[in-house]
Coordinates of C-alpha atoms in Angstrom, one line a residue:
M27 CA 54.2 88.6 -51.5
D28 CA 56.5 88.7 -48.6
F29 CA 54.6 87.0 -45.1
S30 CA 53.0 89.9 -43.8
S31 CA 50.4 90.7 -46.9
I32 CA 49.7 87.1 -47.1
E33 CA 49.4 87.3 -43.2
Q34 CA 46.7 90.1 -43.6
N35 CA 45.1 88.3 -46.8
L36 CA 44.5 84.9 -45.0
N37 CA 42.7 87.6 -42.0
N38 CA 40.2 89.4 -44.6
F39 CA 39.2 85.8 -46.1
K40 CA 38.6 84.8 -41.8
K41 CA 36.3 87.6 -41.8
L42 CA 34.2 87.8 -44.3
A43 CA 33.9 83.5 -44.8
A44 CA 32.7 84.3 -41.4
G45 CA 30.2 86.7 -42.2
N46 CA 28.7 84.5 -45.3
S47 CA 29.8 87.4 -47.7
D48 CA 29.1 87.0 -51.6
K49 CA 30.9 84.2 -53.4
A50 CA 32.3 86.9 -56.2
Q51 CA 34.0 89.1 -53.1
I52 CA 35.7 86.1 -51.5
T53 CA 37.0 84.5 -54.9
P54 CA 39.7 86.9 -55.5
V55 CA 41.1 86.7 -51.7
L56 CA 41.4 83.2 -52.2
V57 CA 43.1 82.8 -55.5
Q58 CA 45.8 85.0 -53.6
L59 CA 46.0 82.9 -50.5
K60 CA 46.3 79.6 -53.0
L61 CA 49.0 81.3 -54.8
A62 CA 51.2 81.9 -51.5
A63 CA 50.1 78.6 -50.0
T64 CA 51.9 77.2 -53.3
I65 CA 54.2 79.1 -54.7
H66 CA 55.1 81.8 -52.6
L67 CA 55.8 81.1 -48.7
E68 CA 59.6 78.2 -49.4
K69 CA 58.8 74.7 -48.6
P70 CA 62.2 72.7 -47.5
T71 CA 64.4 71.3 -49.8
S72 CA 65.7 68.4 -47.2
L73 CA 64.0 67.9 -44.0
S74 CA 67.6 68.8 -42.6
N75 CA 68.8 71.4 -40.4
V76 CA 65.5 73.6 -42.1
S77 CA 65.4 77.2 -41.4
D78 CA 63.0 79.1 -38.4
K79 CA 60.8 81.1 -41.5
V80 CA 61.1 78.0 -44.1
K81 CA 58.6 76.7 -40.3
K82 CA 57.1 79.6 -40.2
D83 CA 56.3 79.9 -44.2
L84 CA 55.0 75.3 -44.3
V85 CA 52.8 76.6 -40.3
L86 CA 51.2 79.9 -42.2
A87 CA 50.5 77.5 -45.5
R88 CA 49.1 74.8 -43.7
E89 CA 46.9 76.9 -41.8
I90 CA 45.2 78.6 -45.4
L91 CA 45.0 75.1 -46.7
E92 CA 43.6 74.0 -44.3
L93 CA 40.8 77.3 -44.5
I94 CA 40.1 76.2 -47.9
S95 CA 39.3 73.6 -47.3
L96 CA 37.1 73.9 -43.9
Y97 CA 35.2 77.2 -47.3
S98 CA 35.0 74.5 -49.5
I99 CA 33.1 72.3 -47.4
K100 CA 30.8 75.2 -46.3
I101 CA 30.1 76.4 -49.8
K102 CA 29.8 72.3 -51.2
D103 CA 32.5 72.0 -53.4
I104 CA 33.3 69.0 -52.3
D105 CA 36.2 68.3 -55.6
S106 CA 37.9 72.0 -54.7
F107 CA 37.6 70.4 -50.7
E108 CA 39.3 67.7 -52.1
R109 CA 42.4 69.1 -54.0
S110 CA 43.7 71.2 -50.9
F111 CA 44.1 68.3 -48.8
N112 CA 46.1 66.7 -51.3
Q113 CA 48.0 69.5 -50.4
L114 CA 47.7 69.1 -46.6
K115 CA 48.7 65.4 -46.5
T116 CA 52.3 66.7 -46.9
Y117 CA 52.0 68.8 -44.0
Y118 CA 50.7 66.1 -41.9
Y119 CA 52.6 63.2 -42.7
D120 CA 55.7 64.0 -45.1
Y121 CA 56.4 67.8 -42.7
K122 CA 55.0 66.7 -39.4
S123 CA 58.8 66.0 -38.2
I124 CA 60.1 70.2 -38.9
I125 CA 56.5 71.8 -37.2
A126 CA 54.0 71.2 -34.3
P127 CA 50.6 69.3 -35.4
S128 CA 47.7 71.6 -36.0
T129 CA 44.6 71.9 -33.4
L130 CA 42.9 71.0 -37.3
E131 CA 44.8 68.1 -38.5
Y132 CA 42.6 65.0 -37.4
Q133 CA 39.0 67.5 -38.4
I134 CA 40.6 67.4 -41.9
I135 CA 41.8 64.0 -42.4
G136 CA 38.3 62.3 -40.4
L137 CA 36.5 64.4 -43.3
N138 CA 38.4 63.8 -46.5
L139 CA 37.2 59.7 -44.2
M140 CA 33.5 61.4 -44.5
R141 CA 33.8 61.7 -48.6
L142 CA 35.5 58.8 -49.5
L143 CA 32.9 56.9 -47.5
A144 CA 30.3 59.2 -49.2
K145 CA 31.8 58.5 -52.9
H146 CA 31.7 55.1 -52.2
K147 CA 35.4 54.5 -52.3
T148 CA 36.0 52.5 -50.0
S149 CA 39.9 50.9 -50.4
E150 CA 41.2 54.4 -50.4
F151 CA 39.1 55.1 -47.5
H152 CA 41.1 52.0 -45.1
S153 CA 44.8 53.3 -47.3
E154 CA 44.1 56.2 -45.2
I155 CA 43.2 54.8 -42.1
E156 CA 45.8 53.0 -42.2
L157 CA 48.3 56.9 -42.0
I158 CA 46.8 57.5 -39.2
Q159 CA 48.4 56.2 -35.2
F160 CA 46.9 54.0 -34.2
N161 CA 47.0 55.0 -30.8
N162 CA 44.8 58.2 -32.3
L163 CA 41.5 56.3 -33.9
D164 CA 40.5 57.0 -30.0
N165 CA 39.8 60.6 -31.9
P166 CA 36.5 62.2 -32.1
F167 CA 37.0 63.5 -35.5
I168 CA 38.7 59.8 -37.0
K169 CA 36.1 57.8 -35.5
F170 CA 33.2 58.8 -36.3
P171 CA 33.7 58.0 -39.8
L172 CA 34.9 54.4 -38.2
L173 CA 31.1 53.9 -37.1
V174 CA 30.0 55.0 -40.4
E175 CA 31.6 53.2 -42.3
K176 CA 30.8 49.8 -39.8
S177 CA 27.0 50.4 -39.8
I178 CA 27.8 50.7 -43.8
T179 CA 29.3 47.5 -43.6
E180 CA 26.4 45.7 -41.3
G181 CA 24.1 47.7 -43.8
S182 CA 22.7 49.6 -40.6
Y183 CA 21.5 52.8 -42.6
N184 CA 19.2 53.8 -40.3
K185 CA 21.9 54.3 -37.8
I186 CA 23.6 56.8 -40.6
I187 CA 19.9 58.4 -40.2
Q188 CA 20.1 58.9 -37.0
S189 CA 24.1 59.7 -36.4
K190 CA 23.3 63.8 -37.3
S191 CA 22.8 64.0 -33.6
G192 CA 26.2 63.1 -33.5
I193 CA 28.2 64.6 -35.2
P194 CA 31.9 66.3 -33.4
S195 CA 32.0 69.5 -36.4
E196 CA 29.7 71.0 -37.9
Y197 CA 31.4 70.4 -41.7
Y198 CA 30.4 66.3 -40.8
Q199 CA 26.7 67.3 -42.4
V200 CA 27.9 67.8 -45.2
F201 CA 28.4 64.1 -46.3
L202 CA 26.1 62.7 -43.5
D203 CA 23.7 64.0 -46.3
I204 CA 25.6 62.8 -49.7
L205 CA 25.1 59.6 -47.7
A206 CA 22.3 59.4 -46.9
D207 CA 20.5 60.8 -50.3
S208 CA 22.7 58.0 -51.6
I209 CA 22.4 55.0 -49.8
K210 CA 17.9 56.1 -50.3
E211 CA 18.8 56.2 -54.3
D212 CA 20.4 52.4 -53.6
I213 CA 17.2 51.0 -51.0
A214 CA 14.6 52.5 -53.6
N215 CA 16.3 51.5 -56.8
C216 CA 16.5 47.9 -55.5
S217 CA 12.5 48.4 -53.8
E218 CA 11.6 49.0 -57.3
K219 CA 14.0 45.6 -59.1
S220 CA 12.1 43.9 -55.9
F221 CA 8.4 44.7 -55.6
K222 CA 6.1 45.2 -57.3
T223 CA 3.7 46.9 -55.1
L224 CA 4.9 48.7 -51.6
S225 CA 2.7 50.1 -48.9
L226 CA 3.1 53.7 -48.3
K227 CA 4.0 53.1 -44.5
D228 CA 6.1 50.3 -45.1
A229 CA 7.9 53.1 -48.2
E230 CA 8.3 54.9 -45.3
K231 CA 9.5 53.0 -43.3
V232 CA 12.7 50.7 -45.6
L233 CA 13.2 54.4 -47.4
L234 CA 15.0 55.4 -44.0
F235 CA 12.1 58.6 -43.8
N236 CA 11.6 60.6 -40.8
D237 CA 9.3 63.5 -43.1
S238 CA 6.1 62.2 -44.2
N239 CA 6.6 65.7 -46.6
Q240 CA 10.3 64.6 -47.5
F241 CA 8.6 61.2 -48.6
Q242 CA 5.9 62.6 -50.8
Q243 CA 7.7 65.3 -52.4
Y244 CA 10.7 62.2 -53.2
I245 CA 7.4 59.8 -54.4
K246 CA 6.6 62.1 -56.7
E247 CA 10.5 62.8 -58.0
R248 CA 10.5 59.4 -59.1
N249 CA 7.5 59.3 -60.6
W250 CA 5.7 56.5 -59.0
K251 CA 2.4 56.0 -58.9
V252 CA 1.0 55.5 -56.0
Q253 CA -2.8 54.2 -55.3
G254 CA -5.0 54.8 -52.7
D255 CA -2.3 53.4 -49.8
V256 CA -0.2 52.0 -52.0
I257 CA 3.2 52.7 -54.3
Q258 CA 2.8 50.7 -57.7
F259 CA 6.5 49.9 -59.0
G260 CA 6.6 50.7 -62.5
N261 CA 9.4 47.7 -64.1
N262 CA 11.4 48.5 -67.2
E263 CA 11.9 44.5 -67.3
N264 CA 14.6 46.7 -70.8
Q265 CA 16.1 48.5 -67.3
T266 CA 18.8 47.4 -65.4
V267 CA 20.2 49.3 -62.5
E268 CA 23.2 48.8 -60.8
I269 CA 23.8 47.7 -57.3
P270 CA 27.0 46.3 -56.3
S271 CA 26.4 42.8 -55.2
L272 CA 27.3 43.3 -52.0
Q273 CA 25.7 46.2 -51.4
L274 CA 22.8 44.6 -52.8
I275 CA 23.0 41.6 -49.8
H276 CA 23.3 44.3 -47.3
Q277 CA 20.3 46.2 -48.4
T278 CA 18.1 43.1 -48.5
L279 CA 18.7 42.0 -45.2
H280 CA 18.2 45.1 -43.3
Y281 CA 15.1 45.7 -45.9
A282 CA 13.8 42.1 -44.3
K283 CA 14.3 42.8 -40.6
E284 CA 12.2 46.5 -41.7
L285 CA 9.3 45.0 -42.5
E286 CA 9.2 42.0 -40.3
R287 CA 9.6 44.8 -37.5
I288 CA 6.7 46.2 -39.1
V289 CA 5.3 43.1 -39.4

């Protein structure tokens, strides 16, 4: 597959992805592009005396992987995004001395930071932060996940829910939704263990719901028993719910503050 046909496939992919085409139409093009990025486009054997042809191949391969990354998030295929990002790290860090930086670089690095937060991979999150130059930590795409991580550390989960209005890119919304759902699950699990009963009003606020209909649906999904305006938690003493101790402390402090304001 020559350079021109790879470029043509990439342009075709852009049109299909932008037009919300059926996955069956996009998949064959996607497969060809993945092969092109990993096999057909040439990579340097060393970082000195790299030819213009190889540099051109590197830039095209990087663009392919970047667009595949964004498309993976669009269709909520997080595993595919992770695979593409792991390939991109070579271009962002190892090849940065031989090709100009990409305009999408910090957006995609920031999205990977959001993925790590959503997956509760805190140590990996901090390892990735260490790879970023200090003066780039103020980049909006990087600053946003740093603020989200700070809110998690502080137990200020309401800030995470509210931060949806300040996302630097629409792609960040996918990871915020995963994170918000995860937080709700942890809070719900902790509430079941901490309270025998909880008023509907208090529970809706503690669980950070802004929509009463969504809250009622959530109650049904968890099979909580409601009597009047109170939730009766059917605690099973033999059932264990694993919540990391540090996270539990943050959550408990947050509940106390929330309930204090409610009362």
